[in-house]
Coordinates of C-alpha atoms and ligand atoms in Angstrom, one line a residue:
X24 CA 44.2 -4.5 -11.0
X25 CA 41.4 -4.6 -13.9
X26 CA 38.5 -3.0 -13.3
X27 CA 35.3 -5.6 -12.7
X28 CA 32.3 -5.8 -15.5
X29 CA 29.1 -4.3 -14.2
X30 CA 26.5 -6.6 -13.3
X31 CA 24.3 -6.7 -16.5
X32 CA 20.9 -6.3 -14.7
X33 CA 17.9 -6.6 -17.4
X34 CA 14.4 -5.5 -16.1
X35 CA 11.2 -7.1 -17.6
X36 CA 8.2 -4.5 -17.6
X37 CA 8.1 -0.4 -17.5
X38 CA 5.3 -0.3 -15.2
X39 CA 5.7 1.5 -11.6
X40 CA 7.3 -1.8 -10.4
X41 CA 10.0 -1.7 -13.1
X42 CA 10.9 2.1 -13.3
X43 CA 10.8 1.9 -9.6
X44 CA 13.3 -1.2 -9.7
X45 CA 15.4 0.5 -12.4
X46 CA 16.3 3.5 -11.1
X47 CA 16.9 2.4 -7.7
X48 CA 19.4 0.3 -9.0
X49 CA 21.2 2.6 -11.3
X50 CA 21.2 5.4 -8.8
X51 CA 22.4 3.4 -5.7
X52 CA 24.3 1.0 -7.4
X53 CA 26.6 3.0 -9.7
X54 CA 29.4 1.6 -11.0
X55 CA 28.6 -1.9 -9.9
X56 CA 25.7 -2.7 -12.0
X57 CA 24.3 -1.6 -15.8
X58 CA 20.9 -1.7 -16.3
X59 CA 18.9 -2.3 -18.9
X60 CA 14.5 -2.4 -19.3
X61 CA 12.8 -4.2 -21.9
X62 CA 8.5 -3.3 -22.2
X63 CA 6.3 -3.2 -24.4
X64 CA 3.8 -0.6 -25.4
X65 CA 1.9 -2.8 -27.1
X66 CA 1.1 -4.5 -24.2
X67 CA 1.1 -1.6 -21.9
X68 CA 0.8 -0.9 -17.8
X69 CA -2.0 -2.0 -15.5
X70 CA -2.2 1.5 -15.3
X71 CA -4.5 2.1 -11.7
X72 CA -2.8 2.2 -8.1
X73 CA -3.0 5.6 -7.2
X74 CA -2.6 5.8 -3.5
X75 CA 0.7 5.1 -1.1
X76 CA 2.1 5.1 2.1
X77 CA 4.6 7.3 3.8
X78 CA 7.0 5.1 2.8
X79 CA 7.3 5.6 -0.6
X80 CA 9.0 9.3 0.7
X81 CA 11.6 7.8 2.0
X82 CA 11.9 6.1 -1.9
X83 CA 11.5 9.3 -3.1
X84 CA 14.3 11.4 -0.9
X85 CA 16.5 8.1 -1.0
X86 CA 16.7 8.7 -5.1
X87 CA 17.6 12.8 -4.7
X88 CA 13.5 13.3 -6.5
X89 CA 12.8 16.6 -5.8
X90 CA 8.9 16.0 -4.0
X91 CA 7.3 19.3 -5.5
X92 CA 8.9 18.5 -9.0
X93 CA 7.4 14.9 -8.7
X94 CA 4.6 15.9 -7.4
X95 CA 3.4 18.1 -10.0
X96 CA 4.6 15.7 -13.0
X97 CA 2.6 13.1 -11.6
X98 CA -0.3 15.1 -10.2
X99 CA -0.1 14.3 -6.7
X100 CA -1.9 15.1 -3.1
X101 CA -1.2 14.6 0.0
X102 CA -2.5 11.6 1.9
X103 CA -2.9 11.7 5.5
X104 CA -5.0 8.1 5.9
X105 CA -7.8 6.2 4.9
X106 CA -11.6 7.4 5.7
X107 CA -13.1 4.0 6.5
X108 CA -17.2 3.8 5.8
X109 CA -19.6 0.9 6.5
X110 CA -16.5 -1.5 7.5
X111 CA -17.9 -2.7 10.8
X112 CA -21.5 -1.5 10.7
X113 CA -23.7 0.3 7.8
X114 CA -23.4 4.0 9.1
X115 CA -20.4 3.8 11.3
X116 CA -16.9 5.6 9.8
X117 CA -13.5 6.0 11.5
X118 CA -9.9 7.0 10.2
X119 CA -6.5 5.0 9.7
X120 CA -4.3 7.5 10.1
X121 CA -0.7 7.7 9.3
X122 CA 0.4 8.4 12.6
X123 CA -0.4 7.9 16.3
X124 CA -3.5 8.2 18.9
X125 CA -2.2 10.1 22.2
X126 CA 0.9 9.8 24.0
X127 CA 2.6 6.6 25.9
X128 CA 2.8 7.9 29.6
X129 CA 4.9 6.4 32.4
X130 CA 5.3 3.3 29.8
X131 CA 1.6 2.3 29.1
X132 CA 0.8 2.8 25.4
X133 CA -1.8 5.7 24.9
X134 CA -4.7 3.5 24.0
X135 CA -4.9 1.4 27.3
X136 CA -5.9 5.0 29.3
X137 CA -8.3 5.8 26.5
X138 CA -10.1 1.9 26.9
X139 CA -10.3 2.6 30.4
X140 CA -12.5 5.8 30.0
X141 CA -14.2 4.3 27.1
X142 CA -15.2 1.0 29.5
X143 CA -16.4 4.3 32.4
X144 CA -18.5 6.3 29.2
X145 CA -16.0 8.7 29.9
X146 CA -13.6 8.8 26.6
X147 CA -14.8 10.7 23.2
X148 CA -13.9 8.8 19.6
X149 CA -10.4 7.5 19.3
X150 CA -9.7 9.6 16.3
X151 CA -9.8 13.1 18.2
X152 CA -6.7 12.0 20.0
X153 CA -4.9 11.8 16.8
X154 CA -3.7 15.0 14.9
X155 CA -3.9 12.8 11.4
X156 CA -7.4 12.1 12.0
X157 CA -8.3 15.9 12.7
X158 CA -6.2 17.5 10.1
X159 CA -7.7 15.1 7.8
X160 CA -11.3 15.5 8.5
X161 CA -10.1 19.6 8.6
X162 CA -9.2 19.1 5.2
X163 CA -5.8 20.5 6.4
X164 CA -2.4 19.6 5.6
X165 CA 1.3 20.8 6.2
X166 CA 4.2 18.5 6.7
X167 CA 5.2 17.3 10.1
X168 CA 7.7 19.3 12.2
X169 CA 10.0 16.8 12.1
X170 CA 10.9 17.5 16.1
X171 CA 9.2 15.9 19.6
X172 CA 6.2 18.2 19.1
X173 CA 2.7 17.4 18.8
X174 CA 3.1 18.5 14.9
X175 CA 5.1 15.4 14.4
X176 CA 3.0 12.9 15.7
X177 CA 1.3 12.3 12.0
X178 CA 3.2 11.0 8.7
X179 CA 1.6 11.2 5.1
X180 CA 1.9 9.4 1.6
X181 CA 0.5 11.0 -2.0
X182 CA -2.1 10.2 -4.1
X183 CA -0.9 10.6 -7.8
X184 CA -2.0 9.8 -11.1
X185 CA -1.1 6.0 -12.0
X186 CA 0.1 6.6 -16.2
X187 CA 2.2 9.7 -15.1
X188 CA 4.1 8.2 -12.7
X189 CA 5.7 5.4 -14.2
X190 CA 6.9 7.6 -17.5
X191 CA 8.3 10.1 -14.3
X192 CA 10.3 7.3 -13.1
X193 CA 11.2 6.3 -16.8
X194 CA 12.9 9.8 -17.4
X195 CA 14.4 10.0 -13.9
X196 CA 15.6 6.0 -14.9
X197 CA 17.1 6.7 -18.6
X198 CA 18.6 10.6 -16.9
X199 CA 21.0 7.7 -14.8
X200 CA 21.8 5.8 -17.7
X201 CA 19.2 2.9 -17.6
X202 CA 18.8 1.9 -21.2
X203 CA 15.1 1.6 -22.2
X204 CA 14.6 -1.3 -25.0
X205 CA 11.3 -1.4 -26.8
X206 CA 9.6 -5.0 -27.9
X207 CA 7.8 -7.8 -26.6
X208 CA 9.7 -10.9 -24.7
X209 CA 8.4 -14.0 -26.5
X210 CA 10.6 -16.2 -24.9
X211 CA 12.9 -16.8 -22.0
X212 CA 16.2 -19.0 -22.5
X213 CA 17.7 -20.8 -19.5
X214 CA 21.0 -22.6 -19.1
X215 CA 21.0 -25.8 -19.4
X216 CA 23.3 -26.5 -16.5
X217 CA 22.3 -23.9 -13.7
X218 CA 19.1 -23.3 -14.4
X219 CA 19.5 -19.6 -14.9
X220 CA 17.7 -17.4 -17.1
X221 CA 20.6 -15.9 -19.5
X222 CA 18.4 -14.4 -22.3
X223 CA 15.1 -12.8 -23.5
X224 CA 14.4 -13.3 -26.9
X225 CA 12.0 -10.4 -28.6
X226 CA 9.6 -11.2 -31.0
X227 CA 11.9 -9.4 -33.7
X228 CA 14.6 -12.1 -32.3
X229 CA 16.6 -9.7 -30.9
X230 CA 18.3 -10.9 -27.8
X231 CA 18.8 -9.3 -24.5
X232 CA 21.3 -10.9 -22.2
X233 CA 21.8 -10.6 -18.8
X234 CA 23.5 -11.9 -15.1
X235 CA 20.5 -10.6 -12.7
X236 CA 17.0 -10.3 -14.1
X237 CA 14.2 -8.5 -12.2
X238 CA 10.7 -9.7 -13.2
X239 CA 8.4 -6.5 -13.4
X240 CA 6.2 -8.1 -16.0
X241 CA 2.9 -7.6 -14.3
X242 CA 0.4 -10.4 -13.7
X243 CA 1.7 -12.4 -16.6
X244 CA 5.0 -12.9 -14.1
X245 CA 6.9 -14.1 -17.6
X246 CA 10.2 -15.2 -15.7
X247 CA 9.0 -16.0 -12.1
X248 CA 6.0 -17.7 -12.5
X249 CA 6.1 -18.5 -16.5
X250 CA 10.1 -19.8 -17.6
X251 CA 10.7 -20.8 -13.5
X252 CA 7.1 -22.2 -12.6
X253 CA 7.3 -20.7 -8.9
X254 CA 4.2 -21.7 -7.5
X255 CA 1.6 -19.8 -6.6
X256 CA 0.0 -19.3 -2.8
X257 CA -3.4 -18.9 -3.0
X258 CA -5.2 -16.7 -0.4
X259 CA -8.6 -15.5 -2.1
X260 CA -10.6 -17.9 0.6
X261 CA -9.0 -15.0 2.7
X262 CA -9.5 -12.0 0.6
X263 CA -12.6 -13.2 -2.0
X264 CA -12.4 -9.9 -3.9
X265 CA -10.8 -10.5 -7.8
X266 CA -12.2 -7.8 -9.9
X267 CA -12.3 -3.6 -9.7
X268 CA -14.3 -1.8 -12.1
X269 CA -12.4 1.7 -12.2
X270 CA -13.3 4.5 -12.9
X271 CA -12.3 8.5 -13.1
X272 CA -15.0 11.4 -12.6
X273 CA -14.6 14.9 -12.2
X274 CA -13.9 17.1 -8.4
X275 CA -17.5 18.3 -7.5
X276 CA -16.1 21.0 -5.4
X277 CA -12.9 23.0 -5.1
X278 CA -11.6 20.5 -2.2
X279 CA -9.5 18.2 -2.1
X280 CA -9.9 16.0 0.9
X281 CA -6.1 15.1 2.3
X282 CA -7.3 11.0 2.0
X283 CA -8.5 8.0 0.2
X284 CA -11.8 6.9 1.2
X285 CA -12.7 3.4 1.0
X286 CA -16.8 2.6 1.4
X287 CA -17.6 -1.1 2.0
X288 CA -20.0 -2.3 -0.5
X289 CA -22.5 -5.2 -1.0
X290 CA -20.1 -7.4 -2.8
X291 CA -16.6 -5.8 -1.5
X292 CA -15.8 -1.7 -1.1
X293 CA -15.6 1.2 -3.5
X294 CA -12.4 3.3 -3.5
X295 CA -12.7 7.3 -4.0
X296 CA -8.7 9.1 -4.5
X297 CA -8.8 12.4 -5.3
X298 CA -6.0 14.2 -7.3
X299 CA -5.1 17.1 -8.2
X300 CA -6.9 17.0 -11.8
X301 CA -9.4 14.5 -11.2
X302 CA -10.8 11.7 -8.7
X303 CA -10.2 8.1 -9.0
X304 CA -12.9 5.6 -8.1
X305 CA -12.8 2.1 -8.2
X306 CA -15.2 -1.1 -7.0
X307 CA -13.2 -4.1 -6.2
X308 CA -15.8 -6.9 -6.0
X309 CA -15.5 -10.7 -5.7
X310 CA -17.2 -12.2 -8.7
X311 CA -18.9 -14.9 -7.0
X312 CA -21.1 -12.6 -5.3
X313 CA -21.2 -9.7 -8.2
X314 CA -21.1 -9.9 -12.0
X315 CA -18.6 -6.7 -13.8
X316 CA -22.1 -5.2 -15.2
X317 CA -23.3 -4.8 -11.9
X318 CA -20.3 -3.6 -10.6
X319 CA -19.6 -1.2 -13.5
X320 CA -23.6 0.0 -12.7
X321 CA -23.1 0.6 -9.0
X322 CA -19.9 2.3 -9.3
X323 CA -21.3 4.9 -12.1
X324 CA -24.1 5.0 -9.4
X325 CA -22.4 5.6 -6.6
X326 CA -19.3 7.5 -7.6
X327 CA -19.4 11.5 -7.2
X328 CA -19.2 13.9 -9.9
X329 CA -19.0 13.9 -13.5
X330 CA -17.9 10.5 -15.1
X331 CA -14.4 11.1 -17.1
X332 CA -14.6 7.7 -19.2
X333 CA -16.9 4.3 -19.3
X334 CA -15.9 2.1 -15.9
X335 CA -12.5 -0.1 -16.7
X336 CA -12.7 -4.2 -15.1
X337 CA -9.3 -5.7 -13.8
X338 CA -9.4 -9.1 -13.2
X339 CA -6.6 -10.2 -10.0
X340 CA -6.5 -12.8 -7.6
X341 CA -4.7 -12.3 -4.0
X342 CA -1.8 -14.6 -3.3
X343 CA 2.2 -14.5 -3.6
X344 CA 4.4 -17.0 -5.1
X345 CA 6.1 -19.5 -2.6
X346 CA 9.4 -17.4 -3.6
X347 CA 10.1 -13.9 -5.0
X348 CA 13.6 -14.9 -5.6
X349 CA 14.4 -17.9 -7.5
X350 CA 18.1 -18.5 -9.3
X351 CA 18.7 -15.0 -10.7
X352 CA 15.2 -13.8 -11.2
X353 CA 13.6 -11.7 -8.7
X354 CA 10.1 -10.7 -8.9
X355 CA 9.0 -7.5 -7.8
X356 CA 5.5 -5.4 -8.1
X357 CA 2.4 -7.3 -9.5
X358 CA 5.0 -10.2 -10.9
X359 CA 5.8 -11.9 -7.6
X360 CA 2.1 -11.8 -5.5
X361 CA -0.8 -9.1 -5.5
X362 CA -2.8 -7.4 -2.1
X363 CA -5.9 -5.9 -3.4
X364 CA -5.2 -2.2 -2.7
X365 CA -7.6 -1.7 0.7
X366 CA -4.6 -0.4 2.5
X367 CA -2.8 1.0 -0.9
X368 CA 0.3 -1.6 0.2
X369 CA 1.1 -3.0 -3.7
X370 CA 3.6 -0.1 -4.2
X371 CA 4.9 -0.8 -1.1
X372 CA 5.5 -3.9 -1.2
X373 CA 7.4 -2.9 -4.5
X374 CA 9.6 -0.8 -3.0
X375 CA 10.3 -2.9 -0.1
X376 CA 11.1 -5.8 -2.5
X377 CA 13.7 -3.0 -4.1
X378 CA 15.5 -2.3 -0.8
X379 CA 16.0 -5.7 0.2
X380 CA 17.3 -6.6 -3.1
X381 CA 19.6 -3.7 -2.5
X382 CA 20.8 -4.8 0.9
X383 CA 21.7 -8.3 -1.1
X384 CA 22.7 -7.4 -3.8
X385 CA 25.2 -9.9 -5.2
X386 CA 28.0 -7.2 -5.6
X387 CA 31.1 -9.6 -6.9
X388 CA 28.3 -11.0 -9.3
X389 CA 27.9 -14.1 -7.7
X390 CA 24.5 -15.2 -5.7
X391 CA 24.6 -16.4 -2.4
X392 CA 21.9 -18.9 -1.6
X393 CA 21.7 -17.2 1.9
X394 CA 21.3 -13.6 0.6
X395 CA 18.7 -15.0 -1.4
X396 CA 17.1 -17.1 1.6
X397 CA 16.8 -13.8 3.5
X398 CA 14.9 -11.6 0.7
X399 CA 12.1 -14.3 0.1
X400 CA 11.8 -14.8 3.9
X401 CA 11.4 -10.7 4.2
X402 CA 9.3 -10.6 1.3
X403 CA 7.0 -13.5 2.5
X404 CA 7.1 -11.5 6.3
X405 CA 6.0 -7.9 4.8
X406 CA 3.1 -10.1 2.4
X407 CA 1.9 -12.3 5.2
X408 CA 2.3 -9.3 7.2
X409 CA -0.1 -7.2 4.9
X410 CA -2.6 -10.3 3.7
X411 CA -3.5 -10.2 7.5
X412 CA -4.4 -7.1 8.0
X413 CA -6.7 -6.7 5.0
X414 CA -8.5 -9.8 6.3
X415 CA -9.3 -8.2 9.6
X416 CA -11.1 -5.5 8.0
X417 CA -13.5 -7.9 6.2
X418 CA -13.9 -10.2 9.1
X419 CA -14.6 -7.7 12.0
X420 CA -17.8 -6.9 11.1
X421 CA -21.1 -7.0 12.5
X422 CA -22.9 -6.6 8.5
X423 CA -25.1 -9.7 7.5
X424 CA -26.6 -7.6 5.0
X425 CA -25.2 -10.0 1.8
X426 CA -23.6 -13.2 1.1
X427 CA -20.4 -11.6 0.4
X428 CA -20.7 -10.2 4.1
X429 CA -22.1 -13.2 5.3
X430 CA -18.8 -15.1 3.6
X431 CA -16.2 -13.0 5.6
X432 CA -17.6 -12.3 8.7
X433 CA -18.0 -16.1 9.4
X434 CA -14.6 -17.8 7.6
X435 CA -11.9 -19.1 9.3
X436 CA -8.9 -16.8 9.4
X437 CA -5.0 -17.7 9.2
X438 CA -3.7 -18.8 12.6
X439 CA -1.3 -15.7 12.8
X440 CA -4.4 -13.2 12.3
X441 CA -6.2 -15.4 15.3
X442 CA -3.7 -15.2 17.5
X443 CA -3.7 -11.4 17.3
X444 CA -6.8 -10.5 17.6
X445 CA -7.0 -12.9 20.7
X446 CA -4.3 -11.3 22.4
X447 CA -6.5 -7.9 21.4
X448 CA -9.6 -9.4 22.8
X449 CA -8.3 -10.3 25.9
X450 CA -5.7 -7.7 26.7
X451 CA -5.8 -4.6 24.7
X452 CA -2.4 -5.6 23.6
X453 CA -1.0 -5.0 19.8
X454 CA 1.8 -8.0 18.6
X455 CA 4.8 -6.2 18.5
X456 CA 7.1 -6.3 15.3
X457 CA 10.3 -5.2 14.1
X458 CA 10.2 -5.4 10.8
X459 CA 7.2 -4.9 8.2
X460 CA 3.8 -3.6 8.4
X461 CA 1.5 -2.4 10.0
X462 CA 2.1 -1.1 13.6
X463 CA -0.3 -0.5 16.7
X464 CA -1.9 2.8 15.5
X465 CA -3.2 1.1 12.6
X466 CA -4.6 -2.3 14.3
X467 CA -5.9 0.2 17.1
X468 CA -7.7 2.1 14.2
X469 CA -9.2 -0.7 12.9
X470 CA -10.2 -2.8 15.8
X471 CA -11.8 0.1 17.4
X472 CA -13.4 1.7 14.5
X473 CA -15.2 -1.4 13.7
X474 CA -16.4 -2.0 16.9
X475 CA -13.9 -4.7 18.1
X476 CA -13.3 -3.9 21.5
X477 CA -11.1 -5.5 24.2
X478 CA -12.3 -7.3 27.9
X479 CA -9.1 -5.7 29.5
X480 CA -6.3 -3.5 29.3
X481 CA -3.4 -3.0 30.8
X482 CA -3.9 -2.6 34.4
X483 CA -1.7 0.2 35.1
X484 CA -3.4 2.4 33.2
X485 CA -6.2 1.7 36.1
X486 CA -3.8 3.2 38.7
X487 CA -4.5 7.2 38.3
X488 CA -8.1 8.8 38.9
X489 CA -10.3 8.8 36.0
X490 CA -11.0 12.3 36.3
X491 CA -7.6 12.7 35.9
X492 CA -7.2 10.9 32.9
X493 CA -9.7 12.7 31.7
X494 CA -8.7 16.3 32.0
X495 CA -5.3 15.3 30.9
X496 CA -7.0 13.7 27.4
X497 CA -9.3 16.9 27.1
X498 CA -5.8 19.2 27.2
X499 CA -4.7 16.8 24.4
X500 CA -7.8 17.1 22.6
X501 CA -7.5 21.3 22.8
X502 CA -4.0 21.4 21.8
X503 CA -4.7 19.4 19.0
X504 CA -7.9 21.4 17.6
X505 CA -5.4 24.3 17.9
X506 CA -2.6 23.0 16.0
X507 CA -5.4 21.6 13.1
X508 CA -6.8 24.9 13.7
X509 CA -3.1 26.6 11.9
X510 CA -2.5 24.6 9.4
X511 CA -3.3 25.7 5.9
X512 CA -6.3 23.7 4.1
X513 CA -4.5 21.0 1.9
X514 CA -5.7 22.9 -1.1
X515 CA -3.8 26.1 -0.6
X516 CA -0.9 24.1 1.2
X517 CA -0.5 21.5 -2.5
X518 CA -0.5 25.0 -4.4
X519 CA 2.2 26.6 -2.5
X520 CA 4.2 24.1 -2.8
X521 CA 3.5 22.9 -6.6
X522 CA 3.1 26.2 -7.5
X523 CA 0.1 25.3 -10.0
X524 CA -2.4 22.9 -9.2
X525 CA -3.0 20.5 -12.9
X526 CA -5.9 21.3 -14.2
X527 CA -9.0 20.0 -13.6
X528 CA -10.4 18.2 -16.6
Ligands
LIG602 P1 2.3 -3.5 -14.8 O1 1.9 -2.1 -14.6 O2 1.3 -4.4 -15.3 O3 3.6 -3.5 -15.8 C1 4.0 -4.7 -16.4 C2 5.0 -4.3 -17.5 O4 5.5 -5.5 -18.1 C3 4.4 -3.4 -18.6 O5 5.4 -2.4 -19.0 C4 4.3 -4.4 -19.8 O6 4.4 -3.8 -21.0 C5 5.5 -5.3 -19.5 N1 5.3 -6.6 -20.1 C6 4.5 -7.6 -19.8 N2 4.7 -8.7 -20.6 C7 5.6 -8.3 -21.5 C8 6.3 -9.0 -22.6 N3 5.9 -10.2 -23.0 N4 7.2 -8.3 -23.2 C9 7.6 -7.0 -22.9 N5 7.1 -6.4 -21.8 C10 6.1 -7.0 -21.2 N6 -1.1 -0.2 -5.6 C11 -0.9 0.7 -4.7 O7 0.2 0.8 -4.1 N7 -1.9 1.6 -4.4 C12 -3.2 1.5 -4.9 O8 -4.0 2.3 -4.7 C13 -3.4 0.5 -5.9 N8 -4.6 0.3 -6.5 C14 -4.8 -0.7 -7.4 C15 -6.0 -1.0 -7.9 C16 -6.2 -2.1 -8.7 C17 -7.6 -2.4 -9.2 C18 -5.1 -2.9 -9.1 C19 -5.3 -4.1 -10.0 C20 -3.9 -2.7 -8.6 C21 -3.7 -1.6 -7.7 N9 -2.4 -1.3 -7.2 C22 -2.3 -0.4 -6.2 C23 -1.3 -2.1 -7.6 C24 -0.4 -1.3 -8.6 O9 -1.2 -1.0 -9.7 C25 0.8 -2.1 -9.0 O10 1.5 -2.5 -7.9 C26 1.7 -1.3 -9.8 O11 1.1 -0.6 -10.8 C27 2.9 -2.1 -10.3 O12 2.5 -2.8 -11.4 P2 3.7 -3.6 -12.2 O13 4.7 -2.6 -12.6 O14 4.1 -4.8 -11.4 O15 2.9 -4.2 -13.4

């Protein structure tokens, strides 16, 4: 029997999306596919998205990457959440942890016993029932147990520098074999009978041929939304913020907080990562309500320590195409739709874009319209997913301190996000999903921490004495302080396990 041709598999772009999309396939698909990445330097990377989810370990383990030898190439920290300010009210903070508030007993999700003491005055803030939330305002990290214990009930992500991890990826990528070609795609050549994409030509007129082609090319989507014309979903009615002004400063202390915090702002919020080397910043603004010299001004203003280099603008708009998918083009990262990075989903939806394609992969070489159906119906689930989310942190707010505010707080939302936080409102019940993000803990943080509280709950959490309820949350409370209490500060934890912290510029 003669041995079948690898699937020629030609990547556009050697940002995070691409390397990401490279290696993945060369690793898990050996063999069965060859893979080859055309970028251009000339044109370069976007360069910023900095913060992740716990997710992206399971990328990480999934490819055999060693996490403290990735960690320190890229200059990473460990992320236990987000640190929320000024969302629902000036003044008022709270935590989205990666991981959960209390325990389910006898059935009844955690958070129903806790709104029935909070409805008495009897319950203290969400966030001390949750061992991300403490370690996190601690400044404490070390992983989870991995077992049934109360040191398992929080996950965590990194933080890492943007420009190193991409050329990480690239060596990891070319280490399997990936073939890295250097030159800017000036055009795109389709058959004239399917439809497909069979060639990009270089500017040099080389040619790169291919049978699959993944569309990493960044906003300018060359394939999916440039030679194919996918159409593009608009949401920013939803999610009005198109612009970040970005900008690096200096650590003003020897901590490193274990999180991102994101500060609402006038026009939109201000994000603050901090790395191991430096601390990211960034204002992500809708232009209607803010011009880029006043958001370059209020982030130099408002951002901590000393300022590393003159504030950067990014122009974005949020939306998806109708399809990620279309004949043998798939578009993954920036190329196929963009979530402005409140939640830090963007590389996540990357990956997830990676494994589906995985899971379909056409593995005799020949595309099956269904295969394809099913990746842009989960790719469409995890963005619509995400898109509503973001929303409700914009919408559920009390601030009428700006237009911007004014804007959100009073638009209409997409039916799916109304229908949620209805069912919220009226029963202190979370939709339940299978697939995609995000899951009760994190609509629980957010609805609570910015004040959106429910009429009921479930009524069987009404059954025991409050008293009860209440001793038995207090015990949870202690044994939590205790366990916070052990771990190391994330400081001391990142350099035992890096060995040496990067240094700090
Ligand atoms: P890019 O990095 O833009 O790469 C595109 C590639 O295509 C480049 O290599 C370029 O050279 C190549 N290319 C383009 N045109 C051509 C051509 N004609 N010929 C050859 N090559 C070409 N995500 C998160 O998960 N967390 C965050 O905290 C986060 N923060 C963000 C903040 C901002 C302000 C923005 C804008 C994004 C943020 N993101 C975040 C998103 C994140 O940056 C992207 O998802 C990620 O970098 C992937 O980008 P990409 O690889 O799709 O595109």
């Amino acid at each position: 029997m003669t041995k079948r041709k690898p699937i020629r598999v030609v990547v556009l772009g050697g940002g995070t999306a691409g390397w990401m999309s490279a290696a993945s396939v060369a690793k898990l698909l050996p063999g069965i596919a060859s893979v080859e990445l055309v970028e251009s330097e000339d044109i370069g990377i976007v360069g910023v998205g900095e913060a992740t989810l716990p997710h992206i370990r399971s990328f990480v383990e999934r490819l055999g990457i060693n996490e403290a030898a990735f960690m320190k190439a890229t200059h990473a920290t460990y992320k236990l959440g987000i640190d929320f300010r000024d969302f629902g009210k000036i003044g008022e903070s709270y935590i989205h942890p990666f991981g959960s508030f209390g325990e389910e007993v006898a059935g009844v999700p955690f958070h129903h016993y806790w709104l029935q003491l909070q409805q008495q005055g009897l319950a203290d803030d969400i966030g001390t029932y949750s061992m991300g939330v403490m370690a996190a305002l601690g400044d404490k990290f070390r992983p989870p147990a991995g077992d049934a214990s109360l040191g398992s009930t929080y996950g965590y992500a990194y933080q890492f520098d943007a420009t190193l991890f991409g050329p990480f990826m690239r060596d990891f990528a070319t280490g399997l074999g990936v073939t890295r070609t250097e030159g800017r795609v000036t055009d795109v050549k389709r058959s004239g009978t399917s439809g497909d994409v069979e060639t990009l030509v270089l500017e040099d007129g080389r040619e790169v041929h291919g049978d699959l082609f993944i569309d990493c090319s960044g906003f300018r989507s060359l394939m999916l939304g440039g030679a194919l014309d996918m159409e593009w979903e608009d949401w920013a009615h939803w999610l009005p913020c198109d612009r970040a002004a970005a900008m690096p400063c200096k650590h003003v202390t020897d901590e490193i907080e274990p999180y991102t915090r994101a500060t609402a702002m006038p026009a939109g919020w201000r994000w603050r990562i901090p790395l191991q080397h430096r601390v990211g910043n960034g204002y992500v603004y809708a232009s209607e309500f803010l011009s880029d010299d006043e958001a370059c001004a209020a982030i130099k203003e408002a951002a901590e320590g000393e300022q590393l280099a003159d504030p950067r603008v990014l122009r974005f708009k949020a939306g998806r195409r109708k399809a990620s998918w279309s004949h043998n083009v798939i578009g993954v990262g920036l190329s196929s739709g963009f979530l402005e990075p409140l939640e830090s989903t963007s590389i996540y939806l990357a990956q997830m874009a990676i494994t589906y394609l995985l899971e379909l992969f056409p593995l005799d070489g020949t595309i099956n319209p269904r295969d394809r159906d099913e990746f842009n119906r989960l790719v469409d689930m995890e963005y619509d997913r995400v898109r509503d989310f973001l929303i409700l942190h914009y919408h559920a707010t009390t601030r009428d301190d700006s237009p911007f505010w004014d804007h959100v707080r009073t638009m209409e939302v997409p039916d799916s996000l109304k229908s949620k936080m209805e069912l919220w409102r009226d029963t202190g019940r979370i939709e339940k999903y299978s697939e995609g993000l995000f899951y009760d803990a994190s609509w629980i943080a957010v609805y609570v921490g910015q004040g959106v509280l429910p009429q009921n709950h479930d009524p069987r959490a009404a059954l025991p004495d409050p008293q009860g309820i209440k001793r038995a949350l207090g015990n949870l409370q202690g044994a939590i302080k205790q366990e916070v209490a052990a771990m190391p500060g994330h400081r001391e934890f990142l350099l035992s396990h890096t060995g040496r912290l990067a240094d700090v510029i």
